[in-house]
mmCIF file of C-alpha atoms and ligand atoms in Angstrom:
data_model
loop_
_atom_site.group_PDB
_atom_site.id
_atom_site.type_symbol
_atom_site.label_atom_id
_atom_site.label_comp_id
_atom_site.label_asym_id
_atom_site.label_seq_id
_atom_site.Cartn_x
_atom_site.Cartn_y
_atom_site.Cartn_z
ATOM 1 C CA MET A 1 -3.305 15.592 -2.526
ATOM 2 C CA ILE A 2 -6.994 16.319 -2.303
ATOM 3 C CA ILE A 3 -7.003 15.384 1.264
ATOM 4 C CA LYS A 4 -4.386 17.475 3.002
ATOM 5 C CA ARG A 5 -3.140 20.987 2.699
ATOM 6 C CA PRO A 6 0.417 21.690 3.855
ATOM 7 C CA ASN A 7 -0.773 23.685 6.871
ATOM 8 C CA ASP A 8 -3.153 20.846 7.745
ATOM 9 C CA ILE A 9 -0.374 18.349 8.202
ATOM 10 C CA LYS A 10 -0.818 16.845 11.624
ATOM 11 C CA PRO A 11 2.159 15.848 13.766
ATOM 12 C CA SER A 12 0.963 12.252 13.351
ATOM 13 C CA ASP A 13 1.847 12.519 9.645
ATOM 14 C CA ILE A 14 5.454 13.175 10.507
ATOM 15 C CA THR A 15 5.900 9.670 11.772
ATOM 16 C CA ALA A 16 8.723 8.626 9.510
ATOM 17 C CA GLU A 17 11.509 9.364 11.944
ATOM 18 C CA SER A 18 9.799 7.985 15.038
ATOM 19 C CA ILE A 19 8.882 4.760 13.239
ATOM 20 C CA TYR A 20 12.440 4.492 12.065
ATOM 21 C CA LEU A 21 13.796 5.079 15.572
ATOM 22 C CA ASN A 22 11.444 2.459 16.989
ATOM 23 C CA ARG A 23 12.618 0.045 14.355
ATOM 24 C CA ARG A 24 16.244 0.712 15.305
ATOM 25 C CA GLN A 25 15.435 0.195 18.965
ATOM 26 C CA PHE A 26 13.724 -3.058 18.005
ATOM 27 C CA LEU A 27 16.691 -4.214 15.993
ATOM 28 C CA ARG A 28 19.089 -3.323 18.790
ATOM 29 C CA ALA A 29 16.933 -5.126 21.336
ATOM 30 C CA ALA A 30 16.758 -8.122 19.013
ATOM 31 C CA GLY A 31 20.557 -8.204 19.028
ATOM 32 C CA PHE A 32 21.193 -7.072 15.467
ATOM 33 C CA THR A 33 24.663 -5.740 14.775
ATOM 34 C CA ALA A 34 25.255 -2.402 13.100
ATOM 35 C CA LEU A 35 25.743 -4.350 9.890
ATOM 36 C CA GLY A 36 22.380 -6.025 10.428
ATOM 37 C CA VAL A 37 20.736 -2.612 10.687
ATOM 38 C CA ALA A 38 22.412 -1.488 7.500
ATOM 39 C CA ALA A 39 21.165 -4.603 5.716
ATOM 40 C CA ALA A 40 17.665 -4.057 7.059
ATOM 41 C CA VAL A 41 17.377 -0.459 5.956
ATOM 42 C CA THR A 42 18.495 -1.305 2.462
ATOM 43 C CA SER A 43 16.000 -4.081 1.938
ATOM 44 C CA ARG A 44 12.950 -3.610 -0.239
ATOM 45 C CA ALA A 45 10.566 -2.471 2.418
ATOM 46 C CA TRP A 46 11.869 -3.314 5.868
ATOM 47 C CA GLY A 47 9.329 -6.085 6.187
ATOM 48 C CA ALA A 48 9.573 -9.638 7.385
ATOM 49 C CA LYS A 49 10.003 -10.869 3.827
ATOM 50 C CA GLU A 50 12.988 -8.713 3.046
ATOM 51 C CA THR A 51 14.683 -8.999 -0.319
ATOM 52 C CA PRO A 52 18.023 -7.228 -0.358
ATOM 53 C CA LEU A 53 18.159 -4.455 -2.912
ATOM 54 C CA ALA A 54 20.990 -5.001 -5.349
ATOM 55 C CA ARG A 55 23.652 -2.331 -5.548
ATOM 56 C CA PHE A 56 24.664 -0.759 -8.878
ATOM 57 C CA PRO A 57 28.428 -1.058 -9.337
ATOM 58 C CA ASP A 58 30.471 1.963 -10.488
ATOM 59 C CA LEU A 59 27.753 4.510 -11.075
ATOM 60 C CA LYS A 60 28.608 7.345 -13.420
ATOM 61 C CA LYS A 61 28.378 10.799 -11.799
ATOM 62 C CA SER A 62 26.379 13.395 -13.682
ATOM 63 C CA PRO A 63 27.077 17.098 -14.261
ATOM 64 C CA PHE A 64 23.310 17.578 -13.794
ATOM 65 C CA SER A 65 23.518 16.615 -10.101
ATOM 66 C CA THR A 66 23.100 19.244 -7.406
ATOM 67 C CA ASP A 67 25.658 19.359 -4.600
ATOM 68 C CA GLU A 68 22.958 20.216 -2.050
ATOM 69 C CA LYS A 69 22.800 17.986 1.012
ATOM 70 C CA THR A 70 20.783 14.869 0.206
ATOM 71 C CA ASN A 71 17.891 13.655 2.334
ATOM 72 C CA SER A 72 18.514 10.521 4.343
ATOM 73 C CA TRP A 73 17.573 7.044 3.118
ATOM 74 C CA GLU A 74 14.884 7.069 5.801
ATOM 75 C CA ASP A 75 13.358 10.348 4.588
ATOM 76 C CA VAL A 76 13.315 9.194 0.977
ATOM 77 C CA THR A 77 11.878 5.737 1.661
ATOM 78 C CA THR A 78 9.395 6.351 4.476
ATOM 79 C CA TYR A 79 7.795 9.683 3.521
ATOM 80 C CA ASN A 80 6.147 8.895 0.203
ATOM 81 C CA ASN A 81 3.227 9.624 -2.055
ATOM 82 C CA PHE A 82 2.064 6.433 -3.761
ATOM 83 C CA TYR A 83 -1.713 6.337 -3.516
ATOM 84 C CA GLU A 84 -1.824 2.785 -4.891
ATOM 85 C CA PHE A 85 -0.687 1.811 -1.393
ATOM 86 C CA GLY A 86 -2.707 4.358 0.592
ATOM 87 C CA THR A 87 -2.871 8.106 1.009
ATOM 88 C CA GLY A 88 -0.828 8.374 4.221
ATOM 89 C CA LYS A 89 2.838 9.282 3.840
ATOM 90 C CA ASP A 90 3.950 6.178 5.765
ATOM 91 C CA GLU A 91 1.556 3.756 4.045
ATOM 92 C CA PRO A 92 3.631 3.078 0.909
ATOM 93 C CA TYR A 93 6.620 1.743 2.836
ATOM 94 C CA ARG A 94 4.436 -0.231 5.220
ATOM 95 C CA ARG A 95 2.072 -1.656 2.613
ATOM 96 C CA ALA A 96 4.301 -2.122 -0.438
ATOM 97 C CA ARG A 97 6.613 -4.692 1.087
ATOM 98 C CA ASP A 98 4.972 -7.679 -0.647
ATOM 99 C CA PHE A 99 4.758 -5.961 -4.015
ATOM 100 C CA GLN A 100 6.567 -7.941 -6.754
ATOM 101 C CA PRO A 101 8.473 -5.688 -9.167
ATOM 102 C CA LYS A 102 10.144 -8.685 -10.812
ATOM 103 C CA PRO A 103 9.551 -9.978 -13.409
ATOM 104 C CA TRP A 104 8.360 -6.768 -15.108
ATOM 105 C CA GLU A 105 7.282 -5.872 -18.613
ATOM 106 C CA VAL A 106 6.779 -2.539 -20.322
ATOM 107 C CA GLU A 107 4.429 -2.259 -23.261
ATOM 108 C CA VAL A 108 5.418 0.345 -25.860
ATOM 109 C CA VAL A 109 2.626 1.401 -28.233
ATOM 110 C CA GLY A 110 1.412 4.180 -30.510
ATOM 111 C CA GLU A 111 3.236 6.457 -32.918
ATOM 112 C CA CYS A 112 6.537 4.639 -33.254
ATOM 113 C CA ASP A 113 8.143 2.082 -35.553
ATOM 114 C CA LYS A 114 9.240 -0.351 -32.874
ATOM 115 C CA PRO A 115 6.286 -1.013 -30.590
ATOM 116 C CA GLY A 116 6.360 -4.141 -28.476
ATOM 117 C CA VAL A 117 6.408 -5.670 -25.046
ATOM 118 C CA TYR A 118 9.844 -5.384 -23.512
ATOM 119 C CA GLY A 119 11.069 -7.267 -20.464
ATOM 120 C CA TYR A 120 12.634 -4.983 -17.835
ATOM 121 C CA GLU A 121 16.138 -6.273 -18.630
ATOM 122 C CA ASP A 122 15.727 -5.568 -22.353
ATOM 123 C CA PHE A 123 14.218 -2.181 -21.623
ATOM 124 C CA VAL A 124 16.937 -0.972 -19.267
ATOM 125 C CA GLY A 125 19.844 -3.273 -20.186
ATOM 126 C CA PRO A 126 21.369 -1.365 -23.132
ATOM 127 C CA HIS A 127 21.874 1.767 -20.988
ATOM 128 C CA THR A 128 24.518 2.751 -18.444
ATOM 129 C CA PRO A 129 22.886 3.832 -15.189
ATOM 130 C CA GLU A 130 24.098 7.069 -13.646
ATOM 131 C CA GLU A 131 23.574 8.906 -10.419
ATOM 132 C CA ARG A 132 21.418 12.029 -10.619
ATOM 133 C CA VAL A 133 21.066 14.016 -7.418
ATOM 134 C CA TYR A 134 17.931 16.079 -7.989
ATOM 135 C CA ARG A 135 15.637 18.320 -5.993
ATOM 136 C CA LEU A 136 12.095 16.912 -5.755
ATOM 137 C CA ARG A 137 9.372 19.511 -5.140
ATOM 138 C CA CYS A 138 5.937 18.134 -4.334
ATOM 139 C CA VAL A 139 2.868 20.201 -5.224
ATOM 140 C CA GLU A 140 1.985 19.926 -1.522
ATOM 141 C CA ALA A 141 4.858 22.383 -0.813
ATOM 142 C CA TRP A 142 7.444 20.044 0.671
ATOM 143 C CA SER A 143 10.737 19.066 -0.921
ATOM 144 C CA MET A 144 13.678 16.684 -0.718
ATOM 145 C CA VAL A 145 17.016 16.119 -2.419
ATOM 146 C CA VAL A 146 17.265 12.565 -3.745
ATOM 147 C CA PRO A 147 20.276 10.679 -5.135
ATOM 148 C CA TRP A 148 18.461 8.800 -7.890
ATOM 149 C CA VAL A 149 19.917 6.147 -10.143
ATOM 150 C CA GLY A 150 18.582 6.626 -13.629
ATOM 151 C CA ILE A 151 18.999 6.358 -17.360
ATOM 152 C CA PRO A 152 18.360 9.265 -19.739
ATOM 153 C CA MET A 153 14.831 8.923 -21.073
ATOM 154 C CA ALA A 154 15.775 10.227 -24.534
ATOM 155 C CA ASP A 155 18.221 7.365 -25.056
ATOM 156 C CA VAL A 156 15.536 4.810 -24.228
ATOM 157 C CA LEU A 157 12.679 6.397 -26.200
ATOM 158 C CA LYS A 158 14.781 6.836 -29.349
ATOM 159 C CA ARG A 159 15.221 3.063 -29.545
ATOM 160 C CA PHE A 160 11.481 2.716 -30.279
ATOM 161 C CA LEU A 161 11.764 5.099 -33.261
ATOM 162 C CA PRO A 162 8.938 7.568 -32.537
ATOM 163 C CA ASN A 163 7.503 8.998 -35.766
ATOM 164 C CA SER A 164 6.608 12.608 -36.628
ATOM 165 C CA ARG A 165 3.077 12.249 -35.166
ATOM 166 C CA ALA A 166 4.516 11.473 -31.725
ATOM 167 C CA LYS A 167 3.958 14.837 -30.034
ATOM 168 C CA TYR A 168 3.402 13.481 -26.505
ATOM 169 C CA VAL A 169 4.317 10.486 -24.390
ATOM 170 C CA LYS A 170 1.738 8.939 -22.082
ATOM 171 C CA PHE A 171 2.827 6.759 -19.147
ATOM 172 C CA THR A 172 0.666 4.324 -17.187
ATOM 173 C CA THR A 173 1.209 2.637 -13.804
ATOM 174 C CA LEU A 174 0.404 -1.017 -13.179
ATOM 175 C CA LEU A 175 -3.258 -1.762 -12.414
ATOM 176 C CA ASP A 176 -3.377 -4.575 -9.870
ATOM 177 C CA PRO A 177 -5.668 -4.058 -6.860
ATOM 178 C CA GLU A 178 -4.488 -7.398 -5.439
ATOM 179 C CA GLN A 179 -0.967 -6.089 -5.052
ATOM 180 C CA MET A 180 -1.835 -2.408 -4.791
ATOM 181 C CA PRO A 181 -4.529 -2.238 -2.133
ATOM 182 C CA GLY A 182 -5.053 1.511 -2.546
ATOM 183 C CA GLN A 183 -6.573 0.798 -5.977
ATOM 184 C CA ARG A 184 -9.584 -0.749 -4.241
ATOM 185 C CA TRP A 185 -10.670 2.787 -3.342
ATOM 186 C CA ALA A 186 -11.754 5.302 -5.971
ATOM 187 C CA VAL A 187 -9.362 8.022 -4.769
ATOM 188 C CA LEU A 188 -8.285 8.432 -8.386
ATOM 189 C CA ASP A 189 -9.489 6.932 -11.653
ATOM 190 C CA TRP A 190 -6.963 4.051 -11.736
ATOM 191 C CA PRO A 191 -4.556 3.278 -13.253
ATOM 192 C CA TYR A 192 -2.446 6.382 -12.582
ATOM 193 C CA VAL A 193 -1.632 8.127 -15.861
ATOM 194 C CA GLU A 194 0.834 10.880 -16.651
ATOM 195 C CA GLY A 195 2.156 12.548 -19.753
ATOM 196 C CA LEU A 196 4.883 14.757 -21.154
ATOM 197 C CA ARG A 197 5.315 16.663 -24.355
ATOM 198 C CA ILE A 198 7.852 14.791 -26.500
ATOM 199 C CA ASP A 199 10.463 17.568 -26.123
ATOM 200 C CA GLU A 200 10.072 17.411 -22.332
ATOM 201 C CA ALA A 201 10.444 13.622 -22.412
ATOM 202 C CA MET A 202 13.582 13.927 -24.568
ATOM 203 C CA HIS A 203 15.152 16.656 -22.397
ATOM 204 C CA PRO A 204 18.529 15.616 -20.926
ATOM 205 C CA LEU A 205 17.283 16.192 -17.351
ATOM 206 C CA THR A 206 14.431 13.682 -17.772
ATOM 207 C CA ILE A 207 15.269 10.162 -16.671
ATOM 208 C CA PHE A 208 13.741 6.799 -15.994
ATOM 209 C CA GLY A 209 14.475 6.225 -12.320
ATOM 210 C CA ILE A 210 15.625 2.686 -11.566
ATOM 211 C CA GLY A 211 17.234 3.174 -8.175
ATOM 212 C CA LEU A 212 18.274 5.466 -5.364
ATOM 213 C CA TYR A 213 21.228 5.695 -3.024
ATOM 214 C CA GLY A 214 23.134 3.393 -5.389
ATOM 215 C CA ARG A 215 20.619 0.564 -5.024
ATOM 216 C CA GLU A 216 17.562 -0.741 -6.883
ATOM 217 C CA LEU A 217 14.370 1.239 -6.321
ATOM 218 C CA PRO A 218 12.476 0.316 -3.155
ATOM 219 C CA ASN A 219 8.855 -0.617 -3.871
ATOM 220 C CA GLN A 220 7.491 2.498 -2.181
ATOM 221 C CA ASN A 221 9.518 4.712 -4.523
ATOM 222 C CA GLY A 222 8.030 3.184 -7.667
ATOM 223 C CA ALA A 223 9.912 -0.047 -8.358
ATOM 224 C CA PRO A 224 11.132 -1.094 -10.762
ATOM 225 C CA LEU A 225 10.793 1.838 -13.156
ATOM 226 C CA ARG A 226 9.493 5.379 -12.740
ATOM 227 C CA LEU A 227 9.682 8.786 -14.326
ATOM 228 C CA ILE A 228 11.775 11.615 -12.853
ATOM 229 C CA VAL A 229 11.306 15.085 -14.252
ATOM 230 C CA PRO A 230 12.836 17.427 -11.681
ATOM 231 C CA TRP A 231 11.520 20.812 -12.826
ATOM 232 C CA LYS A 232 7.902 19.710 -12.456
ATOM 233 C CA TYR A 233 5.826 19.005 -9.364
ATOM 234 C CA GLY A 234 6.410 15.502 -8.051
ATOM 235 C CA PHE A 235 3.054 14.124 -9.193
ATOM 236 C CA LYS A 236 4.320 14.115 -12.798
ATOM 237 C CA SER A 237 6.986 11.570 -11.788
ATOM 238 C CA ILE A 238 4.780 8.516 -12.217
ATOM 239 C CA LYS A 239 5.827 5.266 -10.535
ATOM 240 C CA SER A 240 5.870 1.552 -11.482
ATOM 241 C CA ILE A 241 5.377 2.171 -15.223
ATOM 242 C CA VAL A 242 3.988 -0.658 -17.373
ATOM 243 C CA ARG A 243 2.919 1.201 -20.498
ATOM 244 C CA ILE A 244 4.358 3.938 -22.697
ATOM 245 C CA GLU A 245 2.359 5.378 -25.556
ATOM 246 C CA PHE A 246 3.586 7.802 -28.196
ATOM 247 C CA THR A 247 0.592 9.908 -29.160
ATOM 248 C CA SER A 248 -0.436 12.918 -31.216
ATOM 249 C CA LYS A 249 -2.927 14.098 -28.567
ATOM 250 C CA GLN A 250 -2.123 15.656 -25.206
ATOM 251 C CA PRO A 251 -2.860 12.975 -22.600
ATOM 252 C CA VAL A 252 -5.058 13.774 -19.615
ATOM 253 C CA SER A 253 -3.140 12.943 -16.468
ATOM 254 C CA SER A 254 -4.832 11.422 -13.430
ATOM 255 C CA TRP A 255 -4.669 14.518 -11.226
ATOM 256 C CA GLU A 256 -5.772 16.775 -14.060
ATOM 257 C CA LYS A 257 -8.774 14.512 -14.619
ATOM 258 C CA ALA A 258 -9.641 14.450 -10.898
ATOM 259 C CA LEU A 259 -9.256 18.177 -10.198
ATOM 260 C CA PRO A 260 -8.597 20.196 -13.366
ATOM 261 C CA ARG A 261 -8.725 23.567 -11.602
ATOM 262 C CA GLU A 262 -5.975 22.494 -9.222
ATOM 263 C CA TYR A 263 -3.624 20.324 -11.269
ATOM 264 C CA GLY A 264 -2.657 21.050 -14.856
ATOM 265 C CA PHE A 265 -0.904 19.081 -17.559
ATOM 266 C CA PHE A 266 2.344 21.064 -17.352
ATOM 267 C CA ALA A 267 2.754 21.270 -13.557
ATOM 268 C CA ASN A 268 6.017 23.179 -13.829
ATOM 269 C CA VAL A 269 7.245 24.279 -10.408
ATOM 270 C CA ASN A 270 6.314 27.951 -10.265
ATOM 271 C CA PRO A 271 6.470 30.104 -7.111
ATOM 272 C CA ASP A 272 4.384 32.818 -8.837
ATOM 273 C CA VAL A 273 1.335 30.655 -9.526
ATOM 274 C CA ASP A 274 -0.342 29.516 -6.347
ATOM 275 C CA HIS A 275 -2.348 26.374 -5.975
ATOM 276 C CA PRO A 276 -5.997 27.471 -5.519
ATOM 277 C CA ARG A 277 -5.804 26.300 -1.897
ATOM 278 C CA TRP A 278 -2.238 27.220 -0.858
ATOM 279 C CA SER A 279 0.801 29.301 -1.774
ATOM 280 C CA GLN A 280 3.589 27.822 -3.864
ATOM 281 C CA ALA A 281 6.059 30.587 -2.967
ATOM 282 C CA SER A 282 7.944 28.522 -0.384
ATOM 283 C CA GLU A 283 8.516 24.932 0.665
ATOM 284 C CA ARG A 284 9.361 22.805 3.693
ATOM 285 C CA ARG A 285 12.485 20.682 3.275
ATOM 286 C CA ILE A 286 11.732 17.243 4.717
ATOM 287 C CA GLY A 287 14.180 16.272 7.427
ATOM 288 C CA ALA A 288 15.112 19.860 8.265
ATOM 289 C CA ASN A 289 15.165 20.953 11.880
ATOM 290 C CA VAL A 290 11.587 21.720 12.974
ATOM 291 C CA PHE A 291 12.613 25.323 13.673
ATOM 292 C CA ALA A 292 14.214 25.759 10.256
ATOM 293 C CA ALA A 293 12.597 28.421 8.099
ATOM 294 C CA ARG A 294 10.687 27.399 4.989
ATOM 295 C CA GLN A 295 12.812 28.019 1.932
ATOM 296 C CA PRO A 296 11.804 29.988 -1.144
ATOM 297 C CA THR A 297 10.630 27.873 -4.069
ATOM 298 C CA LEU A 298 12.633 28.444 -7.231
ATOM 299 C CA MET A 299 11.158 28.822 -10.717
ATOM 300 C CA PHE A 300 11.293 25.431 -12.482
ATOM 301 C CA ASN A 301 12.598 24.080 -9.158
ATOM 302 C CA GLY A 302 15.957 25.751 -9.889
ATOM 303 C CA TYR A 303 16.358 24.126 -13.330
ATOM 304 C CA GLY A 304 15.311 27.230 -15.307
ATOM 305 C CA GLU A 305 18.638 27.641 -17.061
ATOM 306 C CA GLN A 306 18.187 24.208 -18.646
ATOM 307 C CA VAL A 307 14.432 24.152 -19.298
ATOM 308 C CA ALA A 308 12.988 27.706 -19.557
ATOM 309 C CA GLY A 309 13.510 27.571 -23.351
ATOM 310 C CA LEU A 310 10.942 24.772 -23.636
ATOM 311 C CA TYR A 311 8.222 27.221 -22.611
ATOM 312 C CA LYS A 312 9.147 30.491 -24.277
ATOM 313 C CA ASN A 313 5.839 30.729 -26.131
ATOM 314 C CA LEU A 314 3.633 29.445 -23.349
ATOM 315 C CA ASP A 315 1.597 31.441 -20.829
ATOM 316 C CA LEU A 316 2.640 29.637 -17.655
ATOM 317 C CA ARG A 317 -0.185 31.140 -15.640
ATOM 318 C CA ARG A 318 -2.822 29.579 -17.889
ATOM 319 C CA ASN A 319 -0.819 26.436 -18.548
ATOM 320 C CA TYR A 320 -0.189 25.492 -14.922
HETATM 321 N N1 MTE V 401 2.923 7.616 -9.105
HETATM 322 C C1 MTE V 401 1.882 6.808 -8.861
HETATM 323 N N2 MTE V 401 1.661 5.768 -9.664
HETATM 324 N N3 MTE V 401 1.030 7.017 -7.815
HETATM 325 C C2 MTE V 401 1.184 8.092 -6.974
HETATM 326 O O1 MTE V 401 0.391 8.260 -6.040
HETATM 327 N N4 MTE V 401 2.503 10.095 -6.449
HETATM 328 C C3 MTE V 401 3.258 11.186 -7.077
HETATM 329 C C4 MTE V 401 4.527 10.676 -7.767
HETATM 330 N N5 MTE V 401 4.255 9.477 -8.536
HETATM 331 C C5 MTE V 401 2.278 8.975 -7.218
HETATM 332 C C6 MTE V 401 3.161 8.674 -8.286
HETATM 333 C C7 MTE V 401 3.602 12.255 -6.143
HETATM 334 S S1 MTE V 401 2.325 13.257 -5.639
HETATM 335 C C8 MTE V 401 4.883 12.482 -5.740
HETATM 336 S S2 MTE V 401 5.275 13.850 -4.808
HETATM 337 C C9 MTE V 401 5.975 11.558 -6.056
HETATM 338 O O2 MTE V 401 5.519 10.403 -6.765
HETATM 339 C C10 MTE V 401 6.633 11.089 -4.788
HETATM 340 O O3 MTE V 401 7.746 10.268 -5.042
HETATM 341 P P1 MTE V 401 8.501 9.626 -3.801
HETATM 342 O O4 MTE V 401 7.489 8.953 -2.930
HETATM 343 O O5 MTE V 401 9.518 8.689 -4.378
HETATM 344 O O6 MTE V 401 9.160 10.782 -3.073
#
C-alpha cells in the first residue's frame, strides 16, 4: 500500500486475467477436460502440488448478504493483497501454493476466562458456517464482491468468556519467513497485527472467514482463518490468524504503525475523508469492463444502516 497509488497501477499489474487465460490455454493444450479445469481452479493455489479445496455442504444463506453480482473465482483468488507472499497483486496466488494451513492452532490470551491454544477444528467446529456475500473495499480504491464462507465472530469470541476489561481484540498473523517469503523483507514490522474494538468484533456483520465460493479458503486469501469486517478498508481483514488477544488497550495495527498519517485504527470506509495521497470518493470494481466508470464509494461501504450507531460519538475525520 505504500508502494502504489491507484492511478499508478501499471497495466502489468492487471495480469490476473491474462495469467488465467494462459493457464486455461495450457490446460486445454495438455488435454484437460472441462472438469479437469474446474478441479484445477478450485485447488489451493493452482500449483503443481494441488490439494483440492473441500466444499462446505449445505451452507446457510444470510440476510446480511448483498445481491450484487459477485466477482469471479479468478478475480478473488488471483488479485490479492497478502504482503507475506510479496507486494504484487499476483504474488500471493503464485507464491502461497506450498503454504501449509493444516494443522493450525489459534492461541487465545488476555482478558478472558478461557484462554488456551485451540486446534482449528475445536475453534471452528462448534459453529455452523454460512455464506456471506459482502462488498470488499480496499484502501487503494478498488473493490470486489466476495461470496465468503464464515462464522459469526461474536459466537466464537463469547466462548472464551471475555471479562469486563476486554475493550479491544488484537489479532496476529502467523510469523514464519520459511513459509511466508515476503516476511524476509522489512516491508512491515512482522507479524501483521490488526485490532477491533470489542463492540466492532461482536457486531453481527463481523465474521471469521473460513472459505469462499462454498469451498475452504485458498492460501492466498488467508487460509485457514481470517477476519472479515466489511464496513472497513480491506487491510483490517487480517489473514491466517494464529493469535487472538482480549485487551484493555487499543492495539496498534501494522499499517498504523508503519504510516500513522495514512492509516488509522478505525479505517472505516469513508468517501468524505481522503487518503493523504488519493481520493476515497470513488472506486474501481475489479473485473469490470475497462471502459466502465468508477463507482461512488458508499459511507461504511454501504453498511451504514447496520454500523453507523457504533460511531455516534466519534469524530470520523480525526479517527480515520
Ligand atoms: N492480512 C495479512 N496478514 N497480510 C496482508 O498483507 N492485506 C490486507 C488484508 N489482510 C493483508 C492482510 C489488505 S490490504 C486487503 S485489501 C485484504 O487483506 C485483501 O484480501 P483478499 O486478498 O482476500 O482480497
